[in-house]
Amino acid sequence: MSGRNFVERDYFTDLSVLLNPYEYFEEIRAQGPVYQMQTHDALFVSGYDECIEVLRNNRDFSSAISTSGAAQPLPFEPEGEDISEQIEAHRAEMDPYGLVVTYDGELHSKVRSIVNRLFTPSRLKANKEFMLSYSEMLVKAAVAKGRCEMVNEIATPYVTMVIADLLGVPSEDRDKFREVIDSAPPPGDMESTQTEGPSPLEYMGMFFFGYLQARRENPGVDVLSELAEFTYPDGSLPDLIELVKLSTFMFGAGQDTSAKLLSNATRFITETPGLQDTLRADPGLIPDFLEEVLRLEGSTKATFRLAVRDTKIGGVSVPAGKRIVVGLAAANRDPRRWEHPNEFQLKRPRIREHLAFGRGSHTCAGAPLAKAEVAVILEHFLKQTAHIALNEDKHGTPGNRTLNYEPSYIIRGLANLHVDLVPA
């Protein structure tokens, strides 16, 4: 297939691109690091330096469309060289849930200050005790069976319970949250038909409203109590609804990304010769291993921005109102930045400079939690097994593998991953 034909495919709807975007990224990159998409009035940024340029420039690029995506038409016709007033007038139409990732400027800084107070090293250290005990229970049960399905049996319940413990969600409600998370499509899933009933965020929001209201009246020692009692530098209390939106977002945001990281990492462990033996012999290499997995198969393919005013990206003129696809996964394989970008290298230099968690003021605040929880459970799996292998009945033999990825233009993750476990 020619490069011209390939780039004419729709990044947002073409199933072949959604399931395996890397050939698309290569063809896009061949057109230049900043490319006018043929199927949408949007620019696709595939270059590492150019992505950083956009992500760090909060003056000229708005995050208002970071959840709705660049394929959705704007609810207004951009007028003039600066559309900042139009963005504010129509912000609720672009993000009906009011999520912090879509905020700009002072509002984002205020709300982000709350998040930064919660994901502290001391808080994560306290949460690690739960990670250790819960992951050990899951792994022991899986090894005893000799097999497991990594995405739905292990990763999803594990990351759900870890964030529930961190926030202080009551034990009796955690299974309800698991059920609603399990039934929800991943962000950017083009095959989703869910149209009835409350969304997962709305459903969880009803619970979090009660939790936060109760903790304002009778605070405890958990994260939700700290959230309920938080005050801005001027001494004012955040609106309770703002805290509900923030807490539900924190609970939901890491579900897919952390779960997909665990399953993606497991695939590398099973498919890379000698890797699992190396990691068993030296578990201290697991953090660097996860960084390389995040670079090659990060859970988030792209985020989105809207040009606030006439500006440039990498010397390319960008008019106000232009939608931008910030190709995080493409930038993480940019050969101008990474030597042999499509190869797995366990000890790759400067690996922590990948863009899997973004960059700038919108860098994922939960990144340390995601990496910590996945490292903990992977170490348990490696310690309790002599060998981990993909189940050939489900996924085929080496050289003829069948892996099922979710059809999302945002999330890169397996729908399932069946593994066989040989006890240590």
CSV table of C-alpha atoms in Angstrom, one decimal, residues 126-341:
chain,number,residue,atom,x,y,z
A,126,ALA,CA,1.2,4.2,52.5
A,127,ASN,CA,-0.9,2.8,49.6
A,128,LYS,CA,1.9,0.3,48.7
A,129,GLU,CA,1.0,-1.9,51.7
A,130,PHE,CA,-2.4,-2.5,50.0
A,131,MET,CA,-0.7,-3.0,46.6
A,132,LEU,CA,1.6,-5.7,48.1
A,133,SER,CA,-1.1,-7.7,49.9
A,134,TYR,CA,-3.8,-7.5,47.2
A,135,SER,CA,-1.5,-8.3,44.4
A,136,GLU,CA,0.0,-11.2,46.3
A,137,MET,CA,-3.5,-12.6,46.7
A,138,LEU,CA,-4.3,-12.3,43.0
A,139,VAL,CA,-1.1,-13.8,41.9
A,140,LYS,CA,-1.2,-16.7,44.2
A,141,ALA,CA,-4.7,-17.6,43.0
A,142,ALA,CA,-3.6,-17.3,39.4
A,143,VAL,CA,-0.4,-19.4,39.8
A,144,ALA,CA,-2.4,-22.1,41.6
A,145,LYS,CA,-4.7,-22.4,38.6
A,146,GLY,CA,-1.7,-22.4,36.2
A,147,ARG,CA,-3.2,-19.7,34.0
A,148,CYS,CA,-5.1,-16.4,34.0
A,149,GLU,CA,-6.6,-13.8,31.7
A,150,MET,CA,-4.4,-10.8,32.5
A,151,VAL,CA,-6.7,-7.9,31.5
A,152,ASN,CA,-10.0,-8.7,33.1
A,153,GLU,CA,-9.1,-11.2,35.8
A,154,ILE,CA,-6.0,-9.5,37.1
A,155,ALA,CA,-5.3,-6.0,35.8
A,156,THR,CA,-8.7,-4.3,36.0
A,157,PRO,CA,-9.7,-5.5,39.5
A,158,TYR,CA,-6.2,-4.8,40.8
A,159,VAL,CA,-5.9,-1.2,39.6
A,160,THR,CA,-9.5,-0.5,40.6
A,161,MET,CA,-9.0,-1.7,44.1
A,162,VAL,CA,-5.6,0.1,44.5
A,163,ILE,CA,-7.1,3.5,43.6
A,164,ALA,CA,-10.2,2.8,45.8
A,165,ASP,CA,-7.9,2.1,48.7
A,166,LEU,CA,-5.8,5.3,48.0
A,167,LEU,CA,-8.9,7.5,47.9
A,168,GLY,CA,-10.7,5.8,50.8
A,169,VAL,CA,-13.7,4.4,49.0
A,170,PRO,CA,-15.6,2.2,51.5
A,171,SER,CA,-15.0,-1.5,51.1
A,172,GLU,CA,-18.7,-2.2,50.6
A,173,ASP,CA,-18.9,0.0,47.5
A,174,ARG,CA,-15.7,-1.1,45.7
A,175,ASP,CA,-17.3,-4.1,43.9
A,176,LYS,CA,-20.0,-1.7,42.6
A,177,PHE,CA,-17.3,0.5,41.1
A,178,ARG,CA,-15.6,-2.5,39.6
A,179,GLU,CA,-18.8,-3.5,37.9
A,180,VAL,CA,-19.4,-0.1,36.3
A,181,ILE,CA,-15.7,0.2,35.3
A,182,ASP,CA,-15.8,-3.3,33.7
A,183,SER,CA,-18.9,-2.5,31.7
A,184,ALA,CA,-17.6,0.8,30.3
A,185,PRO,CA,-15.9,1.1,26.9
A,186,PRO,CA,-12.4,2.6,26.9
A,187,PRO,CA,-12.0,6.2,25.9
A,188,GLY,CA,-12.1,6.7,22.2
A,189,ASP,CA,-13.7,3.3,21.5
A,190,MET,CA,-15.4,3.6,18.1
A,191,GLU,CA,-17.4,0.4,18.5
A,192,SER,CA,-19.2,1.5,21.7
A,193,THR,CA,-23.0,1.6,21.6
A,194,GLN,CA,-23.6,2.6,25.2
A,195,THR,CA,-26.3,5.3,25.0
A,196,GLU,CA,-28.7,4.6,27.9
A,197,GLY,CA,-28.3,5.2,31.6
A,198,PRO,CA,-25.8,7.2,33.5
A,199,SER,CA,-22.1,7.2,32.4
A,200,PRO,CA,-19.6,5.6,34.7
A,201,LEU,CA,-18.5,9.1,35.8
A,202,GLU,CA,-22.1,10.1,36.6
A,203,TYR,CA,-22.7,6.9,38.5
A,204,MET,CA,-19.6,7.2,40.6
A,205,GLY,CA,-20.2,10.9,41.0
A,206,MET,CA,-23.4,10.1,43.0
A,207,PHE,CA,-21.3,8.1,45.5
A,208,PHE,CA,-18.5,10.6,45.7
A,209,PHE,CA,-20.9,13.4,46.4
A,210,GLY,CA,-22.0,11.5,49.5
A,211,TYR,CA,-18.5,10.6,50.6
A,212,LEU,CA,-17.3,14.2,50.3
A,213,GLN,CA,-20.3,15.7,52.0
A,214,ALA,CA,-20.0,13.3,54.9
A,215,ARG,CA,-16.3,14.0,55.3
A,216,ARG,CA,-16.8,17.7,55.3
A,217,GLU,CA,-19.1,17.1,58.3
A,218,ASN,CA,-17.0,14.4,59.9
A,219,PRO,CA,-13.5,14.2,58.4
A,220,GLY,CA,-11.3,11.1,58.7
A,221,VAL,CA,-7.7,10.4,57.8
A,222,ASP,CA,-8.1,9.3,54.1
A,223,VAL,CA,-7.5,11.1,50.8
A,224,LEU,CA,-11.2,11.9,50.4
A,225,SER,CA,-11.2,13.7,53.8
A,226,GLU,CA,-8.1,15.7,52.8
A,227,LEU,CA,-9.9,16.5,49.5
A,228,ALA,CA,-13.0,17.6,51.4
A,229,GLU,CA,-11.0,19.9,53.7
A,230,PHE,CA,-8.7,21.3,51.0
A,231,THR,CA,-8.6,25.1,50.8
A,232,TYR,CA,-7.1,27.3,48.1
A,233,PRO,CA,-4.2,29.7,49.0
A,234,ASP,CA,-6.7,32.5,49.6
A,235,GLY,CA,-8.5,30.3,52.2
A,236,SER,CA,-11.6,29.6,50.2
A,237,LEU,CA,-13.1,26.1,49.9
A,238,PRO,CA,-13.6,24.5,46.5
A,239,ASP,CA,-17.2,23.9,45.4
A,240,LEU,CA,-18.3,20.4,46.4
A,241,ILE,CA,-19.4,19.7,42.8
A,242,GLU,CA,-15.9,20.6,41.7
A,243,LEU,CA,-14.4,18.1,44.1
A,244,VAL,CA,-16.9,15.4,43.0
A,245,LYS,CA,-15.8,15.9,39.4
A,246,LEU,CA,-12.2,15.8,40.4
A,247,SER,CA,-12.5,12.7,42.6
A,248,THR,CA,-14.4,10.7,40.0
A,249,PHE,CA,-11.9,11.7,37.4
A,250,MET,CA,-9.0,10.5,39.5
A,251,PHE,CA,-10.8,7.2,40.2
A,252,GLY,CA,-11.6,6.6,36.5
A,253,ALA,CA,-8.6,8.1,34.8
A,254,GLY,CA,-6.1,5.5,35.8
A,255,GLN,CA,-8.3,2.5,35.2
A,256,ASP,CA,-7.6,1.9,31.5
A,257,THR,CA,-4.1,3.3,31.4
A,258,SER,CA,-2.7,1.3,34.4
A,259,ALA,CA,-4.5,-1.9,33.4
A,260,LYS,CA,-3.3,-1.6,29.8
A,261,LEU,CA,0.2,-1.0,31.0
A,262,LEU,CA,0.2,-4.2,33.0
A,263,SER,CA,-1.1,-6.3,30.1
A,264,ASN,CA,1.2,-4.6,27.6
A,265,ALA,CA,4.2,-5.3,29.9
A,266,THR,CA,3.2,-8.9,30.3
A,267,ARG,CA,3.2,-9.3,26.5
A,268,PHE,CA,6.7,-8.0,26.3
A,269,ILE,CA,7.8,-10.4,29.1
A,270,THR,CA,6.3,-13.4,27.2
A,271,GLU,CA,7.5,-12.4,23.8
A,272,THR,CA,11.0,-11.1,24.4
A,273,PRO,CA,13.6,-13.9,24.6
A,274,GLY,CA,15.3,-14.1,27.9
A,275,LEU,CA,13.6,-11.0,29.4
A,276,GLN,CA,11.7,-12.6,32.2
A,277,ASP,CA,14.7,-14.5,33.4
A,278,THR,CA,16.7,-11.3,33.4
A,279,LEU,CA,14.0,-9.5,35.4
A,280,ARG,CA,13.7,-12.5,37.9
A,281,ALA,CA,17.4,-12.4,38.5
A,282,ASP,CA,17.4,-8.6,39.0
A,283,PRO,CA,13.9,-7.1,39.9
A,284,GLY,CA,15.6,-3.8,40.2
A,285,LEU,CA,15.4,-3.6,36.4
A,286,ILE,CA,11.6,-3.6,36.5
A,287,PRO,CA,11.2,0.2,36.6
A,288,ASP,CA,13.4,0.7,33.6
A,289,PHE,CA,11.6,-2.1,31.8
A,290,LEU,CA,8.3,-0.4,32.4
A,291,GLU,CA,9.6,2.9,31.0
A,292,GLU,CA,10.6,1.2,27.8
A,293,VAL,CA,7.2,-0.5,27.6
A,294,LEU,CA,5.6,2.9,28.1
A,295,ARG,CA,7.7,4.3,25.2
A,296,LEU,CA,6.9,1.4,22.8
A,297,GLU,CA,3.4,0.6,23.8
A,298,GLY,CA,2.2,3.4,26.1
A,299,SER,CA,-1.5,3.2,27.1
A,300,THR,CA,-2.3,6.6,25.6
A,301,LYS,CA,-1.9,7.0,21.8
A,302,ALA,CA,-2.8,10.7,21.6
A,303,THR,CA,-4.1,13.8,23.2
A,304,PHE,CA,-5.7,16.8,21.6
A,305,ARG,CA,-5.3,20.6,21.6
A,306,LEU,CA,-7.1,23.6,20.0
A,307,ALA,CA,-5.1,26.5,18.6
A,308,VAL,CA,-6.2,29.6,20.6
A,309,ARG,CA,-4.6,32.1,18.3
A,310,ASP,CA,-2.5,32.2,15.1
A,311,THR,CA,0.8,30.5,16.0
A,312,LYS,CA,3.4,27.9,14.7
A,313,ILE,CA,4.4,24.4,15.4
A,314,GLY,CA,7.9,23.5,14.3
A,315,GLY,CA,7.9,26.4,11.9
A,316,VAL,CA,4.5,25.3,10.4
A,317,SER,CA,1.8,28.1,10.5
A,318,VAL,CA,-1.2,27.1,12.6
A,319,PRO,CA,-4.4,29.3,12.4
A,320,ALA,CA,-6.6,30.0,15.3
A,321,GLY,CA,-9.2,27.3,15.6
A,322,LYS,CA,-7.1,24.5,14.2
A,323,ARG,CA,-7.5,21.2,16.0
A,324,ILE,CA,-4.3,19.4,16.9
A,325,VAL,CA,-3.7,15.6,17.3
A,326,VAL,CA,-0.7,15.3,19.6
A,327,GLY,CA,0.6,11.9,18.7
A,328,LEU,CA,2.3,10.7,21.9
A,329,ALA,CA,2.7,7.2,20.6
A,330,ALA,CA,4.2,8.4,17.3
A,331,ALA,CA,6.6,10.8,19.1
A,332,ASN,CA,7.8,7.9,21.3
A,333,ARG,CA,9.0,6.2,18.1
A,334,ASP,CA,10.5,9.3,16.4
A,335,PRO,CA,13.8,8.2,14.9
A,336,ARG,CA,15.1,11.8,15.3
A,337,ARG,CA,14.9,11.2,19.1
A,338,TRP,CA,15.2,7.5,19.6
A,339,GLU,CA,17.9,5.2,18.1
A,340,HIS,CA,16.3,2.1,16.6
A,341,PRO,CA,12.9,3.4,17.8
